[in-house]
Coordinates of C-alpha atoms in Angstrom, one line a residue:
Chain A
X1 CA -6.8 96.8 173.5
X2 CA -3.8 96.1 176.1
X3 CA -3.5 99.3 178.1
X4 CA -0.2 98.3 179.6
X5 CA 2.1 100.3 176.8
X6 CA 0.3 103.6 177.7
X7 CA 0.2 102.9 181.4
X8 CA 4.3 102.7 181.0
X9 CA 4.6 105.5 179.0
X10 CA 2.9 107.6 181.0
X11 CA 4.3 106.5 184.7
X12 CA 8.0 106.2 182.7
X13 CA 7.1 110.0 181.7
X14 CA 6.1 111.1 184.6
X15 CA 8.9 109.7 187.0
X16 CA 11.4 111.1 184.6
X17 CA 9.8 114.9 184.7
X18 CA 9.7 114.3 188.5
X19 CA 13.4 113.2 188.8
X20 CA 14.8 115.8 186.2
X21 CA 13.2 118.5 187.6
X22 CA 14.7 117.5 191.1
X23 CA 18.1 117.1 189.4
X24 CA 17.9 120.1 186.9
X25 CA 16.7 122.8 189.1
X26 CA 19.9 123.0 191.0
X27 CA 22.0 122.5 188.0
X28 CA 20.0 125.2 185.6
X29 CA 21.0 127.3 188.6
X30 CA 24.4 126.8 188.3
X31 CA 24.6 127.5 184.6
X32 CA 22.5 130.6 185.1
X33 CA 24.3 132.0 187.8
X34 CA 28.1 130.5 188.8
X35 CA 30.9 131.9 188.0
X36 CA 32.7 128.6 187.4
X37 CA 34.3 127.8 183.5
X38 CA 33.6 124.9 183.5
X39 CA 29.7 126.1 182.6
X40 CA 30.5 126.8 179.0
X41 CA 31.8 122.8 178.4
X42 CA 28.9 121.5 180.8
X43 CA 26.4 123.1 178.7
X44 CA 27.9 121.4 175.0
X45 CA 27.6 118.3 177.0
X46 CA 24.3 118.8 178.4
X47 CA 22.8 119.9 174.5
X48 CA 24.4 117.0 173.2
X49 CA 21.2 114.8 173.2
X50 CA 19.7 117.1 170.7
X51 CA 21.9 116.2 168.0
X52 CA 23.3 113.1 168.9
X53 CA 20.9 110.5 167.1
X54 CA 18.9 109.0 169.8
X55 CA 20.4 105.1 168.9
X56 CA 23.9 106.3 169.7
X57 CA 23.0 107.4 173.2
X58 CA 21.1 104.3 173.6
X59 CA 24.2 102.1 172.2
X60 CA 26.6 103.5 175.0
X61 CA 24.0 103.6 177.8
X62 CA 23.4 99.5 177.0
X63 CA 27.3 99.2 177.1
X64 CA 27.3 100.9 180.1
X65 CA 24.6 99.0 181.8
X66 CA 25.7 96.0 180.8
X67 CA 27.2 93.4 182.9
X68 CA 30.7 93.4 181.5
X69 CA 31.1 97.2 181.9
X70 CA 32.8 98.3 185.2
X71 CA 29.7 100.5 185.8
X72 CA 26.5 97.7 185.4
X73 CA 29.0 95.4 187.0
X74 CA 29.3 97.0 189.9
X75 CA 25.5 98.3 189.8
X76 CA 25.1 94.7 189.4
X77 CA 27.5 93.3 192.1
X78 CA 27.0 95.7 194.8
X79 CA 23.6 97.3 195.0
X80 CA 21.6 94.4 192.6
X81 CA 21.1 96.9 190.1
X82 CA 20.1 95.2 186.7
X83 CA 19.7 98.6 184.3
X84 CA 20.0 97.0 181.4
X85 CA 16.3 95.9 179.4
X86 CA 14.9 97.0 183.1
X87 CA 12.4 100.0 183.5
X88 CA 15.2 101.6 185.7
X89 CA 17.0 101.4 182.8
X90 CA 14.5 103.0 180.9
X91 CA 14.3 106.1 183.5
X92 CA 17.7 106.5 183.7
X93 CA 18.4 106.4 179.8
X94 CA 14.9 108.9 179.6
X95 CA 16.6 111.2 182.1
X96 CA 19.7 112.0 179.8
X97 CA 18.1 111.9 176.5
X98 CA 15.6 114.4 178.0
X99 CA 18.3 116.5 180.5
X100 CA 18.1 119.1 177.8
X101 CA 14.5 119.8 177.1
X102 CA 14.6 120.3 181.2
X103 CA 17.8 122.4 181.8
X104 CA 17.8 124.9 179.1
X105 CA 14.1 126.6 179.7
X106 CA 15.2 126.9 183.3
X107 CA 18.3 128.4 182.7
X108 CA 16.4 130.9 180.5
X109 CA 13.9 131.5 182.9
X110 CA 16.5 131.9 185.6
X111 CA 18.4 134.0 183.6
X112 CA 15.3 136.3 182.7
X113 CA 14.7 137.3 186.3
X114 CA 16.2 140.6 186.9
X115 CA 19.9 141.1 188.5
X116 CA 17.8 144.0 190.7
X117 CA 15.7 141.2 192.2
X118 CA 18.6 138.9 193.4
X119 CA 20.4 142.0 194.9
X120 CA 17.1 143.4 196.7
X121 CA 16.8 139.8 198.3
X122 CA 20.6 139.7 199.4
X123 CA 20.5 143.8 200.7
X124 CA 17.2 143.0 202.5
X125 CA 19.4 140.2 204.4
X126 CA 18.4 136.5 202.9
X127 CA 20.9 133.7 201.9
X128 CA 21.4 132.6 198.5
X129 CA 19.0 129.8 198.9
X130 CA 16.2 131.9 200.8
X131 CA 16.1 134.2 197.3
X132 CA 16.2 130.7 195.3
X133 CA 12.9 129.7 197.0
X134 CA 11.0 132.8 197.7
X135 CA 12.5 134.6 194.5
X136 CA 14.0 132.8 191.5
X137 CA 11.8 130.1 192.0
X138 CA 8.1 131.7 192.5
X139 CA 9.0 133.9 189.2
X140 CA 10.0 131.2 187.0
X141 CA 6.6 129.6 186.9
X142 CA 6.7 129.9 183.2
X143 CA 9.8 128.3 182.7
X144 CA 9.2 125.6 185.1
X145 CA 6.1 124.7 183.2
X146 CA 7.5 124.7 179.8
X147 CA 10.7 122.6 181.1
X148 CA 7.9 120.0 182.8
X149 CA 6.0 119.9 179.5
X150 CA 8.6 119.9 177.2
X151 CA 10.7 116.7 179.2
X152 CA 6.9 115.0 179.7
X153 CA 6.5 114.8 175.6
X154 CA 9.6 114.6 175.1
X155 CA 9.6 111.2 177.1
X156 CA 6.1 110.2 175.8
X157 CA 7.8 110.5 172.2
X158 CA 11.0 108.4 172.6
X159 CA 11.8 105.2 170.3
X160 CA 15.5 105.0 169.8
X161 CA 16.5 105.3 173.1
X162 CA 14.2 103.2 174.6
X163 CA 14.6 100.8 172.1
X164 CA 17.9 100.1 172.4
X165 CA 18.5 100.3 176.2
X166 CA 14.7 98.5 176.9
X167 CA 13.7 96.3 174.1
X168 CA 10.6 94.9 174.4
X169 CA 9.2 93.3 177.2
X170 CA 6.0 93.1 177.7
X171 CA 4.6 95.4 181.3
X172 CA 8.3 96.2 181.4
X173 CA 10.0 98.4 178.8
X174 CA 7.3 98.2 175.9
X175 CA 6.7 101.7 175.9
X176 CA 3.5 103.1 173.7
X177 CA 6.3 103.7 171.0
X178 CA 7.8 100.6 171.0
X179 CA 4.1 98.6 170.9
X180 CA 3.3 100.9 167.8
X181 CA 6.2 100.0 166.1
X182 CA 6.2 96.3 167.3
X183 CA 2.4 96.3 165.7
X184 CA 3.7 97.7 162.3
X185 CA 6.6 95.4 161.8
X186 CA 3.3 92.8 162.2
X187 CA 2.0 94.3 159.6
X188 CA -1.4 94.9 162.1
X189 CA -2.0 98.3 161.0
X190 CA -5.3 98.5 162.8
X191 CA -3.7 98.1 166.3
X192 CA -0.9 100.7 165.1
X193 CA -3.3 103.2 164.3
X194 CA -5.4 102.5 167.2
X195 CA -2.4 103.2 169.6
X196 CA -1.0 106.1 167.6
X197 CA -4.6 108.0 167.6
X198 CA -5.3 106.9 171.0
X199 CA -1.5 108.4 171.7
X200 CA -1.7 111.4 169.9
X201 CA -5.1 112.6 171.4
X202 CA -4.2 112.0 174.7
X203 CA -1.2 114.0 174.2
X204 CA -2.4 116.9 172.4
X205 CA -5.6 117.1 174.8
X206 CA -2.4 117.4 177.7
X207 CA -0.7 119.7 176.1
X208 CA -3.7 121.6 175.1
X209 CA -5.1 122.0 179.1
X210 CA -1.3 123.2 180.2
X211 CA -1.1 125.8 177.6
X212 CA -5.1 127.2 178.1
X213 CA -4.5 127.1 182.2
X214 CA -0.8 128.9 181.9
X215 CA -2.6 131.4 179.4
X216 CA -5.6 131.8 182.0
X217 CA -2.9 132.6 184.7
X218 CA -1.0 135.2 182.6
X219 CA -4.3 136.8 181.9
Chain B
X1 CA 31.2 158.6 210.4
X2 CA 31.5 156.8 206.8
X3 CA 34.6 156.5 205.4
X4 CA 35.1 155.2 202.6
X5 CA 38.8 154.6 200.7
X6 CA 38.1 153.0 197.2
X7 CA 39.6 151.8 193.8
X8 CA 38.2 149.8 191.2
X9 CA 38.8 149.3 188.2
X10 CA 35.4 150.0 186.0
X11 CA 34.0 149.8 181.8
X12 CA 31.7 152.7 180.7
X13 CA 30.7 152.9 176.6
X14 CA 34.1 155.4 177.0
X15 CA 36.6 152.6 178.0
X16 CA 38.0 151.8 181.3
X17 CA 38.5 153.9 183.8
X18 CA 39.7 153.9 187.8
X19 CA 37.0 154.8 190.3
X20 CA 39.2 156.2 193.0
X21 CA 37.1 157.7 196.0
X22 CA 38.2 159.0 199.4
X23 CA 35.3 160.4 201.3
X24 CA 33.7 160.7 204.5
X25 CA 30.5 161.6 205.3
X26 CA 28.6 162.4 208.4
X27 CA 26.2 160.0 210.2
X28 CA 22.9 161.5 209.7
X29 CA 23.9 163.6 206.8
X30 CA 21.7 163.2 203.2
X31 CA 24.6 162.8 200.6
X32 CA 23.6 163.6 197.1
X33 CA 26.4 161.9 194.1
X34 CA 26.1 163.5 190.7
X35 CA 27.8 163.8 187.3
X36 CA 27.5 162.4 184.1
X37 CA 26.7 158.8 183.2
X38 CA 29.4 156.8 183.3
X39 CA 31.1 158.2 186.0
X40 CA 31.3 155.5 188.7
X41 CA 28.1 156.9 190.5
X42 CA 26.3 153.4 190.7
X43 CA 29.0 151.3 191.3
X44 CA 30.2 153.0 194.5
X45 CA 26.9 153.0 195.9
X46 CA 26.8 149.2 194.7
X47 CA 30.4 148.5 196.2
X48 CA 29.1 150.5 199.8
X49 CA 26.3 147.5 200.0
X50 CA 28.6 144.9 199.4
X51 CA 27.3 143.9 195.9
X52 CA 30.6 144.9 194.1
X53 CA 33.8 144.2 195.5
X54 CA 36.2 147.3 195.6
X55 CA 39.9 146.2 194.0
X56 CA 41.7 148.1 196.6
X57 CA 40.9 150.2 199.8
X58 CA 38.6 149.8 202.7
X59 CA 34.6 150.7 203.9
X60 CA 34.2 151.8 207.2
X61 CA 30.7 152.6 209.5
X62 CA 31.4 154.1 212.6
X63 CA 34.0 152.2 212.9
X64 CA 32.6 149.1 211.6
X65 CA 35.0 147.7 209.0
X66 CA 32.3 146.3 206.4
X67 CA 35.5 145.7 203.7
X68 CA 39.1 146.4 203.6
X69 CA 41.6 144.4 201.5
X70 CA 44.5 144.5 203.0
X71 CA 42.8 142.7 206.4
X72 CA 41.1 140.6 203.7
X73 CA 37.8 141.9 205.6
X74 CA 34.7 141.7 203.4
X75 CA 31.2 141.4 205.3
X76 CA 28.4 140.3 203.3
X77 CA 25.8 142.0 201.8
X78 CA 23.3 140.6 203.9
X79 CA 24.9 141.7 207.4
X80 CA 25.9 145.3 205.9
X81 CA 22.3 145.9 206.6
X82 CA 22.0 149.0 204.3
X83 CA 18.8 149.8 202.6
X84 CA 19.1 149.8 198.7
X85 CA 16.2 152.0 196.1
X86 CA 16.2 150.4 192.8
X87 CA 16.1 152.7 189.7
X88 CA 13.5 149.7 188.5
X89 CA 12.0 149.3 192.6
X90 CA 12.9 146.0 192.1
X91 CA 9.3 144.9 193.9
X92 CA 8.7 141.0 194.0
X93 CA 5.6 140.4 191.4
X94 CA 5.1 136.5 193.3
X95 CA 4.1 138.7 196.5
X96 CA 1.6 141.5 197.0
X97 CA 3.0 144.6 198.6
X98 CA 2.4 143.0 202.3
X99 CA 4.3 140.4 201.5
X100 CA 6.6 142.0 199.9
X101 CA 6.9 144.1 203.3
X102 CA 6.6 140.9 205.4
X103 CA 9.3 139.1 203.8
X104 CA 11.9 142.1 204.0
X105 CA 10.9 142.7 207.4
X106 CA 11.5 139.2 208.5
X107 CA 9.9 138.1 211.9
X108 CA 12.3 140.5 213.8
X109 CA 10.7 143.6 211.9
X110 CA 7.1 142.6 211.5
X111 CA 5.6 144.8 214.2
X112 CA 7.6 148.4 212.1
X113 CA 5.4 147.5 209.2
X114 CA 2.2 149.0 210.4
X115 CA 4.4 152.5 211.0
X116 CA 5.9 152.3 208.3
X117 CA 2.5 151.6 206.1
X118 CA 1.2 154.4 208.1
X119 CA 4.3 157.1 207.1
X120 CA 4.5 156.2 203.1
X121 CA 0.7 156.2 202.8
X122 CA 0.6 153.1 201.4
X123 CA -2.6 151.4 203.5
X124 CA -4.8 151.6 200.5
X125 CA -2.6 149.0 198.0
X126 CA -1.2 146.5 200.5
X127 CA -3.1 143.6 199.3
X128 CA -2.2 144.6 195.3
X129 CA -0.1 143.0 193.5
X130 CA 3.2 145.9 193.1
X131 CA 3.0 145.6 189.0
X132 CA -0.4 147.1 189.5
X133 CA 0.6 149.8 191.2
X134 CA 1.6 153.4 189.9
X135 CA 5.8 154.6 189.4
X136 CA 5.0 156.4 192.4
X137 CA 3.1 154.1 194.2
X138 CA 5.8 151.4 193.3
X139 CA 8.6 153.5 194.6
X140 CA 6.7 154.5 198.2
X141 CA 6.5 150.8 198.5
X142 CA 9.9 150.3 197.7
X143 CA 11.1 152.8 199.9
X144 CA 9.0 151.2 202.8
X145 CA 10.9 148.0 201.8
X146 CA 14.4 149.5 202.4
X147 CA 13.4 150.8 205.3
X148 CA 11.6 148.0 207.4
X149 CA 14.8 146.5 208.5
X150 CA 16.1 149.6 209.9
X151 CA 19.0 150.3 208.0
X152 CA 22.0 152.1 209.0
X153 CA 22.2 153.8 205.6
X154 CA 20.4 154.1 202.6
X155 CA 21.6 154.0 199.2
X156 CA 19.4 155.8 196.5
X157 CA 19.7 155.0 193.0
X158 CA 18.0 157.4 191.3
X159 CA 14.8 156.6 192.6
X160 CA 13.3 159.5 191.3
X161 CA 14.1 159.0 187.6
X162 CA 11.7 157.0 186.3
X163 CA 8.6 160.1 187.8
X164 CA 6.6 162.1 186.7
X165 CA 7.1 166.2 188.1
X166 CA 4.5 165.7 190.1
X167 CA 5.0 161.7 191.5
X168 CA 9.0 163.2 192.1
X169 CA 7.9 165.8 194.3
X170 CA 5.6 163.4 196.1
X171 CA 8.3 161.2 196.6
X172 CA 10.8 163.9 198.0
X173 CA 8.2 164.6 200.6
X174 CA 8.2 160.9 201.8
X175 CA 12.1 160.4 201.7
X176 CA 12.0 164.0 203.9
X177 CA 9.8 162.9 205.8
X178 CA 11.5 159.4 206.4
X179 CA 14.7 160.9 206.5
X180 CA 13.5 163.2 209.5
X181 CA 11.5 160.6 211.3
X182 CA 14.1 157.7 211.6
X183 CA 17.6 160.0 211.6
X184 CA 18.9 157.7 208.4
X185 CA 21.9 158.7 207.2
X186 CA 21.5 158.9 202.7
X187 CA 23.4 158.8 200.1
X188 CA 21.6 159.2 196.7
X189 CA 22.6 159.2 193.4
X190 CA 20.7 161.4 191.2
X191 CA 21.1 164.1 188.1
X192 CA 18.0 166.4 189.4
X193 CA 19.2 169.7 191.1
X194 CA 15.8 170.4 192.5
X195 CA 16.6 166.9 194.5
X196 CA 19.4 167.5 195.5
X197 CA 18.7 171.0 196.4
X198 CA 15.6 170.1 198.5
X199 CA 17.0 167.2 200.1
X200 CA 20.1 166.5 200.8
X201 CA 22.9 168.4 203.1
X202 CA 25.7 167.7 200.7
X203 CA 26.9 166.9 197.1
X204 CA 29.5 165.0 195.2
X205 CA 30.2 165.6 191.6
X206 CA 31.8 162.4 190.3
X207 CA 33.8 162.8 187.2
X208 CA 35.4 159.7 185.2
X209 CA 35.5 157.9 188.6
X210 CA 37.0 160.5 190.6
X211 CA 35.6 163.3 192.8
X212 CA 36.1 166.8 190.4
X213 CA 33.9 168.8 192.9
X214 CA 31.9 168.4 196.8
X215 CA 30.3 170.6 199.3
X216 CA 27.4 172.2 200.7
X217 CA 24.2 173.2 199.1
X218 CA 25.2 176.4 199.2
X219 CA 29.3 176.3 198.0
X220 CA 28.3 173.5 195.2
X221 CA 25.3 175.6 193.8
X222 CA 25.2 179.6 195.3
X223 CA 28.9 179.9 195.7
X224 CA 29.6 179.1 192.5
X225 CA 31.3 181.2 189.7
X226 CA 29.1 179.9 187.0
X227 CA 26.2 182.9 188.0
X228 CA 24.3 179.9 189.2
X229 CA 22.5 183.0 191.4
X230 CA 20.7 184.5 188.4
X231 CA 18.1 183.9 186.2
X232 CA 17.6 183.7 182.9
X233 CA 14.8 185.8 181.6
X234 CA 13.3 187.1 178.1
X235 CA 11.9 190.8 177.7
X236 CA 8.3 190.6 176.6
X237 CA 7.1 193.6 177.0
X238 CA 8.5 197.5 178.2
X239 CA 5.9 199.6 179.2
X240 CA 5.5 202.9 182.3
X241 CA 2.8 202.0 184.2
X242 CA 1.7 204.4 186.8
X243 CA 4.8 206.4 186.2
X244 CA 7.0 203.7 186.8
X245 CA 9.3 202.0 184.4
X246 CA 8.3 198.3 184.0
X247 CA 9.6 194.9 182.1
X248 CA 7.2 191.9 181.6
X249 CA 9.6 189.1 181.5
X250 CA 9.4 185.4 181.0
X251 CA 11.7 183.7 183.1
X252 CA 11.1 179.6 182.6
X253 CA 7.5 179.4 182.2
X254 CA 6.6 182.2 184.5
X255 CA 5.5 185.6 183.9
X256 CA 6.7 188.2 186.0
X257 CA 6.6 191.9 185.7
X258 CA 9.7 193.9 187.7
X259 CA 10.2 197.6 188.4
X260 CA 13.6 198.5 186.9
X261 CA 15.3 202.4 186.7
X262 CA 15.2 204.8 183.9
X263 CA 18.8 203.6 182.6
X264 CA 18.1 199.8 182.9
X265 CA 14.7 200.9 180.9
X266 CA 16.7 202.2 178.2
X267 CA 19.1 199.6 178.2
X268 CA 17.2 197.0 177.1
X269 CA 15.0 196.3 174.0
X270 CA 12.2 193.8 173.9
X271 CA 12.9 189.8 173.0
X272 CA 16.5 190.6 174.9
X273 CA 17.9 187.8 176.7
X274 CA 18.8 189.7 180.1
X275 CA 20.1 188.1 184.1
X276 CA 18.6 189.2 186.8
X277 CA 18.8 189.1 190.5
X278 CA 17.0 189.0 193.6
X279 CA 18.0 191.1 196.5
X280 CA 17.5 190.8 200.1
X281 CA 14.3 192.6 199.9
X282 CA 13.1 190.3 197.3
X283 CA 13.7 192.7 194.5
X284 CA 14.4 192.2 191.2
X285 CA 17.5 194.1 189.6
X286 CA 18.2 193.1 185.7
X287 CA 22.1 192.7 185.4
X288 CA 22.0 193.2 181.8

């Protein structure tokens, strides 16, 4: 059995958690807390990968990666940036399809903690970003972990996106997914099956340990 | 001195209505604000710390200018340093109460934490997490919070509400106590006359955002024409013992008997709903 597909999945998976989190913290923050108006529109756009059929978000991010688009050419000409059918491609395209499953538990979980706790922190005399970190943050574990598990299957389980924006080259962008579906259009069943089971043990034996060690913690 | 010239514009369930205060108040002085829900009460303790922003006026401590709009003046919350009781305490669960002391005391403060430990009896808990803790327990710690930075004043928030009778009175003791020890200068919002009685040197009655009554202990309660200086009591009994005319009488959920005169004796029937009052010599005279 060629191990490469789930060794992509799972490092495309867990770079994409990593980055997300990095980039959705501060914006979950934002949406939980600014005053601007321009929340309200960011959030439709930010939900629109969960209606939006995976292949049309794929379709425009292979326009816009592509060489003859002002973006991938410039990505192209100036920092030697090939996104399209490239596994930077792949984490980008994972990023936005995912940005969702990410920003909207942390925005509950932000949103959860009480209005009292933010004050105390600013009437006892710490900036905004001392509460963030000794505060908001430490409290939201419960959030944080559903937004990291939810973005990390989330990933594990993409096909259209990747499909469109990746292809399928081999150590490159031929995701579990795409190798699953690859083997069935082959008609080799028994490889498809093989990866699927292998695939959807390995995922419910992760999900599985998060959910019994975040029980364990809650008591 | 605290002076304090605001208007804001504020939503209760009633509608809106203008909080318009102009008060001063003494450095040192315990403050009590009453009056009904709705009345502004929160929001000018919350607009004193800096976490609501008056629409018009100015906040002065001695002398200090901590907000005035015209000068466009608005200090921060953070450098107001007034100490602010929760209704909820407000206690971080991600810290134990040490750390929850620690982190409001900063590295500045860190060597008032064993005093203050020491004052609010709180030695026993400090490695426990606060949601562990008893109402009571919770709101000592939160009041050792508020006070390890050394506040000039303290805003109160009903921090008895949430108590038992007997965690309330505990409570009182502390806040005395604190209030002695470290000359702070209060202002607490609260509904509980007993409070405000036993601690505090003055009261404010708000009413739809403005002030409809203030003085001292005495003018706001004693004074008063509302016969706020008698008490209520039942007739439960009329009997002569050793020659002298007596009334058992249930006043709350006391018993008390009282010597009254022949007239008063005959005056009243038993069940009657009579006032009395208590003279200099501590004795008891029914009014009718």
């Amino acid at each position: 059995m060629d191990w490469s597909p789930f060794i992509l999945t799972f490092k495309l998976a867990c770079i994409t958690t990593l980055l997300l989190g990095l980039i959705s913290i501060p914006v979950a923050y934002w949406l939980a807390y600014g005053k601007s108006k321009f929340r309200t529109i960011t959030e439709a756009i930010l939900g629109m990968p969960l209606v939006l059929p995976p292949t049309v978000i794929g379709f425009y991010l292979l326009l816009a990666f592509g060489n003859q688009s002002l973006l991938g050419g410039w990505l192209n000409n100036t920092l030697g940036l090939h996104l399209a059918f490239s596994f930077s491609g792949l984490v980008i395209g994972s990023m936005i399809y995912s940005f969702p499953f990410m920003v909207y538990p942390l925005v509950s979980g932000f949103r959860n903690i009480p209005l009292s706790f933010r004050e105390s922190g600013r009437v006892l005399g710490k900036s905004e970003l001392n509460i963030f970190y000794h505060i908001i943050l430490p409290n939201s574990k419960q959030a944080l972990l559903t937004a990291a598990i939810l973005s990390f299957a989330h990933t594990i389980g993409e096909f259209g996106v990747v499909l469109m924006i990746g292809g399928n080259i081999p150590n490159e962008t031929r995701v579990a997914s795409i190798a699953i579906y690859d083997y069935v259009e082959s008609l080799n069943y028994s490889m498809a099956n093989r990866y699927s089971l292998f695939l959807l043990g390995v995922t419910f034996f992760i999900l599985l340990s998060v959910y019994f060690v975040n029980r364990k913690r809650n008591g | 001195m605290v002076r304090l010239n605001i208007k804001r514009e504020l939503h209760a369930s009633s509608g809106p209505f203008q909080l318009v205060i102009d008060l001063s108040f003494e450095k040192g002085s315990f403050t009590s604000i009453t009056g009904p829900s709705g009345s502004g009460k929160t929001s000018l303790l919350r607009m004193i710390s800096g976490l609501m922003r008056p629409d018009d006026g100015s906040i002065l401590y001695d002398g200090e200018v901590w907000f005035d709009k015209h000068d466009r003046i608005d200090v921060s919350t953070k450098k107001r340093k007034v100490g602010f009781l929760f209704q909820d305490y407000a206690l971080f669960p991600n810290m134990t109460v040490l750390q929850n002391l620690k982190y409001a005391a900063g590295k500045e403060n860190e060597e008032f934490i064993d005093e203050l430990v020491e004052v609010m009896d709180i030695e026993g808990f400090l490695e426990k997490n606060p949601n562990l803790l008893s109402g009571g327990q919770q709101q000592r710690v939160a009041l050792a919070r508020a006070l390890v930075r050394k506040p000039k004043l303290l805003l109160l928030d009903e921090p008895l509400s949430a108590l038992d009778a007997y965690n309330r009175e505990k409570i009182q003791f502390y806040l005395k106590k604190a209030y002695k020890k470290y000359n702070l200068t209060v202002l607490m919002v609260t509904h509980n006359a007993p409070e405000i009685i036993r601690l505090s040197d003055v009261v404010i009655k708000l009413e739809n955002g403005k002030i409809a009554k203030q003085g001292t202990i005495r003018d706001f309660f004693y004074k008063a024409e509302d016969n706020n200086n008698y008490l209520n009591a039942e007739v439960i009994k009329k009997h002569i013992t050793d020659k002298q005319y007596c009334l058992t009488l249930l006043i709350g959920d006391q018993i008390i008997e009282v010597k009254v005169s022949d007239t008063e004796f005959q005056n009243v029937e038993e069940a009657a709903k009579v006032k009395i009052q208590v003279n200099e010599k501590l004795e008891f005279k029914t009014v009718y």
